mmCIF file of C-alpha atoms in Angstrom:
data_model
loop_
_atom_site.group_PDB
_atom_site.id
_atom_site.type_symbol
_atom_site.label_atom_id
_atom_site.label_comp_id
_atom_site.label_asym_id
_atom_site.label_seq_id
_atom_site.Cartn_x
_atom_site.Cartn_y
_atom_site.Cartn_z
ATOM 1 C CA MET A 91 9.611 -15.728 -10.754
ATOM 2 C CA ARG A 92 11.481 -12.679 -9.415
ATOM 3 C CA LEU A 93 10.344 -11.785 -5.849
ATOM 4 C CA VAL A 94 11.622 -8.663 -3.988
ATOM 5 C CA SER A 95 11.006 -8.098 -0.040
ATOM 6 C CA LEU A 96 11.618 -4.745 1.230
ATOM 7 C CA ASN A 97 10.627 -2.921 4.441
ATOM 8 C CA LEU A 98 9.858 0.773 3.404
ATOM 9 C CA ASN A 99 9.902 2.366 6.758
ATOM 10 C CA GLY A 100 7.045 4.485 5.011
ATOM 11 C CA ILE A 101 5.984 4.131 1.358
ATOM 12 C CA ARG A 102 5.471 7.763 1.095
ATOM 13 C CA SER A 103 8.847 8.369 2.355
ATOM 14 C CA ALA A 104 10.541 5.934 0.042
ATOM 15 C CA ALA A 105 8.639 7.084 -3.012
ATOM 16 C CA THR A 106 10.517 10.499 -2.386
ATOM 17 C CA LYS A 107 14.146 8.391 -2.381
ATOM 18 C CA GLY A 108 13.709 6.657 -5.885
ATOM 19 C CA LEU A 109 11.737 3.687 -4.877
ATOM 20 C CA HIS A 110 9.840 3.945 -8.656
ATOM 21 C CA ALA A 111 12.658 3.987 -10.486
ATOM 22 C CA TRP A 112 14.489 0.992 -8.849
ATOM 23 C CA VAL A 113 11.402 -1.038 -8.965
ATOM 24 C CA GLU A 114 10.868 -0.471 -12.788
ATOM 25 C CA SER A 115 14.627 -1.562 -13.093
ATOM 26 C CA VAL A 116 14.175 -4.874 -11.325
ATOM 27 C CA ARG A 117 11.257 -5.863 -13.064
ATOM 28 C CA ALA A 118 9.998 -8.415 -10.322
ATOM 29 C CA ASP A 119 6.953 -10.441 -10.612
ATOM 30 C CA CYS A 120 5.859 -9.719 -7.107
ATOM 31 C CA MET A 121 7.242 -7.515 -4.344
ATOM 32 C CA GLY A 122 6.235 -7.868 -0.376
ATOM 33 C CA VAL A 123 6.551 -4.729 1.241
ATOM 34 C CA GLN A 124 6.341 -3.895 4.975
ATOM 35 C CA GLU A 125 5.937 -1.130 7.014
ATOM 36 C CA LEU A 126 3.753 1.095 5.065
ATOM 37 C CA LYS A 127 2.985 3.436 7.429
ATOM 38 C CA ALA A 128 -0.230 4.747 5.475
ATOM 39 C CA GLN A 129 -3.640 4.358 5.386
ATOM 40 C CA ALA A 130 -5.758 3.195 2.162
ATOM 41 C CA PRO A 131 -6.811 7.119 1.334
ATOM 42 C CA ASP A 132 -3.119 7.924 1.606
ATOM 43 C CA LEU A 133 -2.147 5.760 -1.341
ATOM 44 C CA SER A 134 -2.295 7.478 -4.740
ATOM 45 C CA PRO A 135 -2.390 6.051 -7.922
ATOM 46 C CA ALA A 136 1.337 6.079 -8.249
ATOM 47 C CA LEU A 137 1.673 3.905 -5.002
ATOM 48 C CA SER A 138 -1.265 1.570 -5.638
ATOM 49 C CA VAL A 139 0.274 0.381 -8.837
ATOM 50 C CA ILE A 140 4.070 0.320 -9.235
ATOM 51 C CA ASP A 141 5.755 -0.728 -12.596
ATOM 52 C CA GLY A 142 2.586 -2.188 -13.685
ATOM 53 C CA MET A 143 2.071 -4.302 -10.507
ATOM 54 C CA GLN A 144 -1.127 -4.035 -8.529
ATOM 55 C CA GLY A 145 -0.869 -3.444 -4.960
ATOM 56 C CA PHE A 146 -2.800 -5.305 -2.256
ATOM 57 C CA PHE A 147 -2.510 -4.038 1.114
ATOM 58 C CA HIS A 148 -3.589 -4.747 4.943
ATOM 59 C CA HIS A 149 -3.228 -1.422 6.697
ATOM 60 C CA ALA A 150 -3.206 -1.120 10.502
ATOM 61 C CA GLN A 151 -5.636 0.827 12.313
ATOM 62 C CA LYS A 152 -3.328 3.088 13.862
ATOM 63 C CA LYS A 153 -2.233 5.844 11.756
ATOM 64 C CA GLY A 154 1.224 5.952 10.330
ATOM 65 C CA TYR A 155 2.095 2.468 11.782
ATOM 66 C CA SER A 156 2.894 -0.840 10.335
ATOM 67 C CA GLY A 157 1.122 -2.210 7.333
ATOM 68 C CA VAL A 158 2.129 -4.881 4.484
ATOM 69 C CA GLY A 159 1.446 -5.245 0.905
ATOM 70 C CA VAL A 160 2.040 -7.306 -1.981
ATOM 71 C CA TYR A 161 2.454 -5.850 -5.671
ATOM 72 C CA SER A 162 1.706 -8.516 -8.353
ATOM 73 C CA ARG A 163 2.197 -8.374 -12.052
ATOM 74 C CA VAL A 164 -0.198 -11.347 -12.158
ATOM 75 C CA THR A 165 -3.714 -11.201 -10.853
ATOM 76 C CA PRO A 166 -4.106 -13.426 -7.769
ATOM 77 C CA SER A 167 -6.637 -16.041 -7.540
ATOM 78 C CA GLU A 168 -7.529 -14.938 -3.976
ATOM 79 C CA VAL A 169 -6.262 -12.548 -1.474
ATOM 80 C CA ILE A 170 -6.086 -13.278 2.191
ATOM 81 C CA VAL A 171 -5.965 -10.219 4.376
ATOM 82 C CA GLY A 172 -4.832 -10.716 8.050
ATOM 83 C CA LEU A 173 -4.350 -13.918 10.189
ATOM 84 C CA GLY A 174 -7.699 -14.081 11.782
ATOM 85 C CA ASP A 175 -6.022 -12.688 15.009
ATOM 86 C CA GLU A 176 -7.832 -9.551 16.290
ATOM 87 C CA GLU A 177 -4.602 -8.112 18.077
ATOM 88 C CA PHE A 178 -2.355 -8.737 15.220
ATOM 89 C CA ASP A 179 -4.948 -7.934 12.147
ATOM 90 C CA ALA A 180 -5.426 -4.562 13.920
ATOM 91 C CA GLU A 181 -1.614 -3.944 13.346
ATOM 92 C CA GLY A 182 -1.522 -4.946 9.830
ATOM 93 C CA ARG A 183 0.937 -7.606 9.567
ATOM 94 C CA TYR A 184 -0.041 -10.352 7.183
ATOM 95 C CA LEU A 185 -1.084 -10.560 3.603
ATOM 96 C CA GLU A 186 -1.226 -13.753 1.407
ATOM 97 C CA ALA A 187 -1.775 -13.588 -2.394
ATOM 98 C CA ARG A 188 -2.572 -16.961 -3.785
ATOM 99 C CA TYR A 189 -2.175 -18.065 -7.304
ATOM 100 C CA ASP A 190 -3.909 -21.477 -7.668
ATOM 101 C CA SER A 191 -4.957 -23.284 -10.550
ATOM 102 C CA PRO A 192 -6.196 -26.750 -11.038
ATOM 103 C CA HIS A 193 -2.706 -28.070 -11.235
ATOM 104 C CA ARG A 194 -0.855 -26.371 -8.184
ATOM 105 C CA ARG A 195 -1.255 -24.211 -5.111
ATOM 106 C CA LEU A 196 1.136 -21.374 -4.500
ATOM 107 C CA SER A 197 1.181 -18.615 -2.132
ATOM 108 C CA ILE A 198 3.202 -15.093 -1.787
ATOM 109 C CA ILE A 199 2.843 -13.586 1.664
ATOM 110 C CA SER A 200 4.075 -10.329 3.009
ATOM 111 C CA CYS A 201 4.567 -10.286 6.854
ATOM 112 C CA TYR A 202 5.897 -7.849 9.342
ATOM 113 C CA PHE A 203 6.988 -9.392 12.515
ATOM 114 C CA PRO A 204 6.704 -7.193 15.718
ATOM 115 C CA SER A 205 9.803 -5.669 17.169
ATOM 116 C CA GLY A 206 10.313 -6.038 20.786
ATOM 117 C CA SER A 207 12.995 -3.455 21.096
ATOM 118 C CA SER A 208 10.959 -0.631 22.333
ATOM 119 C CA SER A 209 9.585 -2.229 25.620
ATOM 120 C CA GLU A 210 9.133 -5.435 27.610
ATOM 121 C CA GLU A 211 5.302 -5.026 26.624
ATOM 122 C CA ARG A 212 6.153 -5.058 23.138
ATOM 123 C CA GLN A 213 8.497 -8.004 23.460
ATOM 124 C CA GLN A 214 5.760 -10.136 24.829
ATOM 125 C CA ALA A 215 3.404 -9.283 21.876
ATOM 126 C CA LYS A 216 6.289 -10.390 19.728
ATOM 127 C CA TYR A 217 6.310 -13.744 21.462
ATOM 128 C CA ARG A 218 2.702 -13.893 21.166
ATOM 129 C CA PHE A 219 2.917 -13.097 17.558
ATOM 130 C CA LEU A 220 5.366 -15.866 17.096
ATOM 131 C CA ALA A 221 3.183 -18.428 18.974
ATOM 132 C CA ARG A 222 0.407 -17.506 16.802
ATOM 133 C CA ILE A 223 2.074 -17.499 13.294
ATOM 134 C CA ALA A 224 4.034 -20.397 13.594
ATOM 135 C CA PRO A 225 1.307 -23.157 13.564
ATOM 136 C CA HIS A 226 -0.349 -20.904 10.839
ATOM 137 C CA LEU A 227 2.807 -21.554 8.472
ATOM 138 C CA ARG A 228 2.924 -25.244 9.634
ATOM 139 C CA ALA A 229 -0.563 -25.962 8.583
ATOM 140 C CA LEU A 230 -0.022 -24.156 5.360
ATOM 141 C CA ARG A 231 3.151 -26.308 4.888
ATOM 142 C CA GLN A 232 1.250 -29.554 5.798
ATOM 143 C CA SER A 233 -1.486 -28.855 3.299
ATOM 144 C CA GLY A 234 0.790 -29.219 0.479
ATOM 145 C CA ARG A 235 0.646 -25.493 -0.725
ATOM 146 C CA GLU A 236 3.828 -24.077 -1.961
ATOM 147 C CA PHE A 237 4.545 -20.730 -0.766
ATOM 148 C CA VAL A 238 7.254 -18.152 0.333
ATOM 149 C CA LEU A 239 6.935 -15.698 3.317
ATOM 150 C CA MET A 240 8.782 -12.442 2.164
ATOM 151 C CA GLY A 241 9.298 -10.045 5.266
ATOM 152 C CA ASP A 242 10.851 -8.298 8.068
ATOM 153 C CA VAL A 243 11.177 -10.888 10.794
ATOM 154 C CA ASN A 244 13.052 -8.856 13.269
ATOM 155 C CA ILE A 245 15.134 -11.705 14.302
ATOM 156 C CA ALA A 246 18.489 -12.402 13.377
ATOM 157 C CA HIS A 247 19.158 -16.065 13.511
ATOM 158 C CA ARG A 248 22.557 -16.992 13.660
ATOM 159 C CA GLU A 249 25.922 -15.159 14.579
ATOM 160 C CA ALA A 250 26.677 -14.518 11.186
ATOM 161 C CA ASP A 251 23.692 -12.740 10.616
ATOM 162 C CA LEU A 252 24.569 -9.607 12.610
ATOM 163 C CA LYS A 253 27.734 -7.605 13.034
ATOM 164 C CA ASN A 254 27.774 -7.426 17.004
ATOM 165 C CA TRP A 255 26.371 -10.503 18.010
ATOM 166 C CA LYS A 256 28.132 -10.621 21.254
ATOM 167 C CA GLY A 257 26.738 -7.277 22.167
ATOM 168 C CA ASN A 258 23.246 -8.249 21.361
ATOM 169 C CA LEU A 259 22.777 -11.674 22.982
ATOM 170 C CA LYS A 260 20.338 -9.769 25.439
ATOM 171 C CA ASN A 261 18.569 -7.497 23.075
ATOM 172 C CA SER A 262 15.560 -8.098 21.260
ATOM 173 C CA GLY A 263 16.185 -9.587 17.794
ATOM 174 C CA PHE A 264 19.027 -11.868 18.769
ATOM 175 C CA LEU A 265 17.475 -13.354 22.124
ATOM 176 C CA PRO A 266 17.963 -17.008 22.631
ATOM 177 C CA GLU A 267 14.104 -17.677 22.585
ATOM 178 C CA GLU A 268 13.506 -15.810 19.218
ATOM 179 C CA ARG A 269 16.526 -17.880 17.579
ATOM 180 C CA ALA A 270 15.240 -21.114 18.964
ATOM 181 C CA TRP A 271 11.693 -20.090 17.451
ATOM 182 C CA MET A 272 13.440 -19.437 14.000
ATOM 183 C CA THR A 273 15.589 -22.885 14.175
ATOM 184 C CA THR A 274 12.065 -24.834 14.966
ATOM 185 C CA LEU A 275 10.590 -23.036 11.934
ATOM 186 C CA LEU A 276 13.526 -24.171 9.829
ATOM 187 C CA THR A 277 13.437 -27.648 10.925
ATOM 188 C CA PRO A 278 11.927 -30.274 8.724
ATOM 189 C CA LEU A 279 8.261 -31.257 9.473
ATOM 190 C CA ASP A 280 9.055 -34.894 10.069
ATOM 191 C CA GLN A 281 11.417 -33.736 12.989
ATOM 192 C CA GLY A 282 8.667 -31.579 14.449
ATOM 193 C CA GLY A 283 9.673 -28.413 13.017
ATOM 194 C CA GLY A 284 8.014 -25.873 10.417
ATOM 195 C CA GLY A 285 9.613 -27.143 7.495
ATOM 196 C CA LEU A 286 10.544 -24.078 5.746
ATOM 197 C CA VAL A 287 13.721 -23.014 4.216
ATOM 198 C CA ASP A 288 15.716 -19.837 4.708
ATOM 199 C CA VAL A 289 16.458 -19.077 0.948
ATOM 200 C CA TYR A 290 18.999 -16.671 1.019
ATOM 201 C CA ARG A 291 21.151 -19.005 3.588
ATOM 202 C CA HIS A 292 20.424 -22.009 1.063
ATOM 203 C CA LEU A 293 21.956 -19.900 -1.830
ATOM 204 C CA HIS A 294 24.669 -18.235 0.647
ATOM 205 C CA PRO A 295 25.471 -20.282 3.644
ATOM 206 C CA ASP A 296 28.474 -18.603 4.652
ATOM 207 C CA SER A 297 27.734 -14.837 3.700
ATOM 208 C CA THR A 298 28.317 -12.714 6.554
ATOM 209 C CA ASP A 299 28.924 -8.830 6.326
ATOM 210 C CA ALA A 300 27.423 -8.848 2.750
ATOM 211 C CA SER A 301 23.900 -10.504 3.998
ATOM 212 C CA TYR A 302 22.754 -7.410 6.032
ATOM 213 C CA THR A 303 19.532 -6.082 5.336
ATOM 214 C CA TRP A 304 18.999 -3.575 8.204
ATOM 215 C CA TRP A 305 21.108 -0.820 9.949
ATOM 216 C CA SER A 306 20.364 1.269 12.812
ATOM 217 C CA ASN A 307 20.130 5.078 12.171
ATOM 218 C CA ARG A 308 22.379 5.713 14.963
ATOM 219 C CA GLY A 309 26.171 5.625 15.401
ATOM 220 C CA GLN A 310 26.939 5.589 11.587
ATOM 221 C CA ALA A 311 25.891 2.152 11.505
ATOM 222 C CA ARG A 312 25.264 1.954 7.560
ATOM 223 C CA ALA A 313 28.677 3.456 6.888
ATOM 224 C CA LYS A 314 30.528 1.077 9.067
ATOM 225 C CA ASN A 315 28.182 -1.787 7.867
ATOM 226 C CA VAL A 316 27.192 -2.678 11.578
ATOM 227 C CA GLY A 317 24.163 -4.316 10.182
ATOM 228 C CA TRP A 318 21.368 -7.154 10.858
ATOM 229 C CA ARG A 319 20.137 -9.768 8.788
ATOM 230 C CA ILE A 320 16.414 -9.725 9.649
ATOM 231 C CA ASP A 321 14.462 -9.901 6.225
ATOM 232 C CA TYR A 322 13.697 -13.061 4.821
ATOM 233 C CA HIS A 323 12.521 -15.083 2.143
ATOM 234 C CA LEU A 324 11.030 -18.258 4.125
ATOM 235 C CA ALA A 325 9.796 -21.039 1.527
ATOM 236 C CA THR A 326 8.641 -24.508 1.305
ATOM 237 C CA PRO A 327 11.406 -26.692 0.046
ATOM 238 C CA GLY A 328 9.964 -27.208 -3.289
ATOM 239 C CA LEU A 329 10.107 -23.709 -4.048
ATOM 240 C CA ALA A 330 13.196 -22.937 -2.140
ATOM 241 C CA GLU A 331 15.040 -25.529 -4.575
ATOM 242 C CA THR A 332 14.243 -23.962 -7.537
ATOM 243 C CA ALA A 333 15.930 -20.569 -5.982
ATOM 244 C CA ARG A 334 18.563 -19.321 -8.479
ATOM 245 C CA ALA A 335 20.292 -16.292 -7.307
ATOM 246 C CA ALA A 336 19.829 -13.562 -4.360
ATOM 247 C CA SER A 337 20.653 -10.158 -4.153
ATOM 248 C CA ILE A 338 20.640 -7.349 -1.614
ATOM 249 C CA TYR A 339 20.619 -3.794 -3.155
ATOM 250 C CA LYS A 340 22.690 -1.223 -1.363
ATOM 251 C CA ASP A 341 23.672 1.316 -4.042
ATOM 252 C CA SER A 342 21.071 3.679 -3.114
ATOM 253 C CA TRP A 343 18.556 3.849 0.068
ATOM 254 C CA PHE A 344 14.897 4.112 0.115
ATOM 255 C CA SER A 345 14.873 3.024 3.871
ATOM 256 C CA ASP A 346 16.659 1.637 6.889
ATOM 257 C CA HIS A 347 16.493 -1.723 5.369
ATOM 258 C CA ALA A 348 17.814 -2.947 1.925
ATOM 259 C CA PRO A 349 15.700 -4.673 -0.817
ATOM 260 C CA LEU A 350 16.201 -8.702 -0.978
ATOM 261 C CA THR A 351 15.836 -10.101 -4.249
ATOM 262 C CA ILE A 352 15.691 -13.622 -5.292
ATOM 263 C CA ASP A 353 14.995 -15.416 -8.683
ATOM 264 C CA TYR A 354 13.369 -18.564 -8.572
ATOM 265 C CA GLY A 355 12.745 -21.418 -11.583
ATOM 266 C CA TYR A 356 9.018 -21.438 -10.846
ATOM 267 C CA ALA A 357 6.289 -19.389 -12.605
ATOM 268 C CA LEU A 358 3.398 -17.403 -11.142
#
């Protein structure tokens, strides 16, 4: 099972920068995308199905904003759109594709966490989202369902996850409260945590500069590799243990984010 997570920073923009050719070369089984920045009428057939994968989407009410999707080569048994939270469902932040059978329960989730960098108001919204999604994911975990959440979490967890960590200690994305939230999410269930695994870090515990997935458009950040690792695969332990290889594609650019691809020894 090959899974890709990619913040598109606008699906129509990414499509003009070689997205289709790259996706066709990867042969993913599922691709979780974030920041569609498009409504349903904006998605042409070429954007609704990519490389034979059918797209399922959660659009924001506001035009040109947010939105997530899952492209899947296998038809899901069920698609859940939204968290059931009025504030954040209006922003198009969560889609869960389920692949259930009599023998197992599996979900592939695409999620776009709010950014708090633009204002204190948006930072408070980010904290509300973290408070809302943590028990949701914990309940999924406790139910015995295997799942992986792919997405732009907008949090760098550790000092190794961004170039200039000292200069960002008071900035959204690396605040102590955000990092503590992530630590709790990755703490085992029997220790009071969310019981999930950061799959990239499971495979590459010591990676630093090579791990970044986002770069600011300012100050030649990409050329200087002044990046952040804010895109994740967060999986249940049973699924994470089957992870075999991870890669971050940086040879060409469809977005200000790079795609994160992970192969699992698990079948849809």
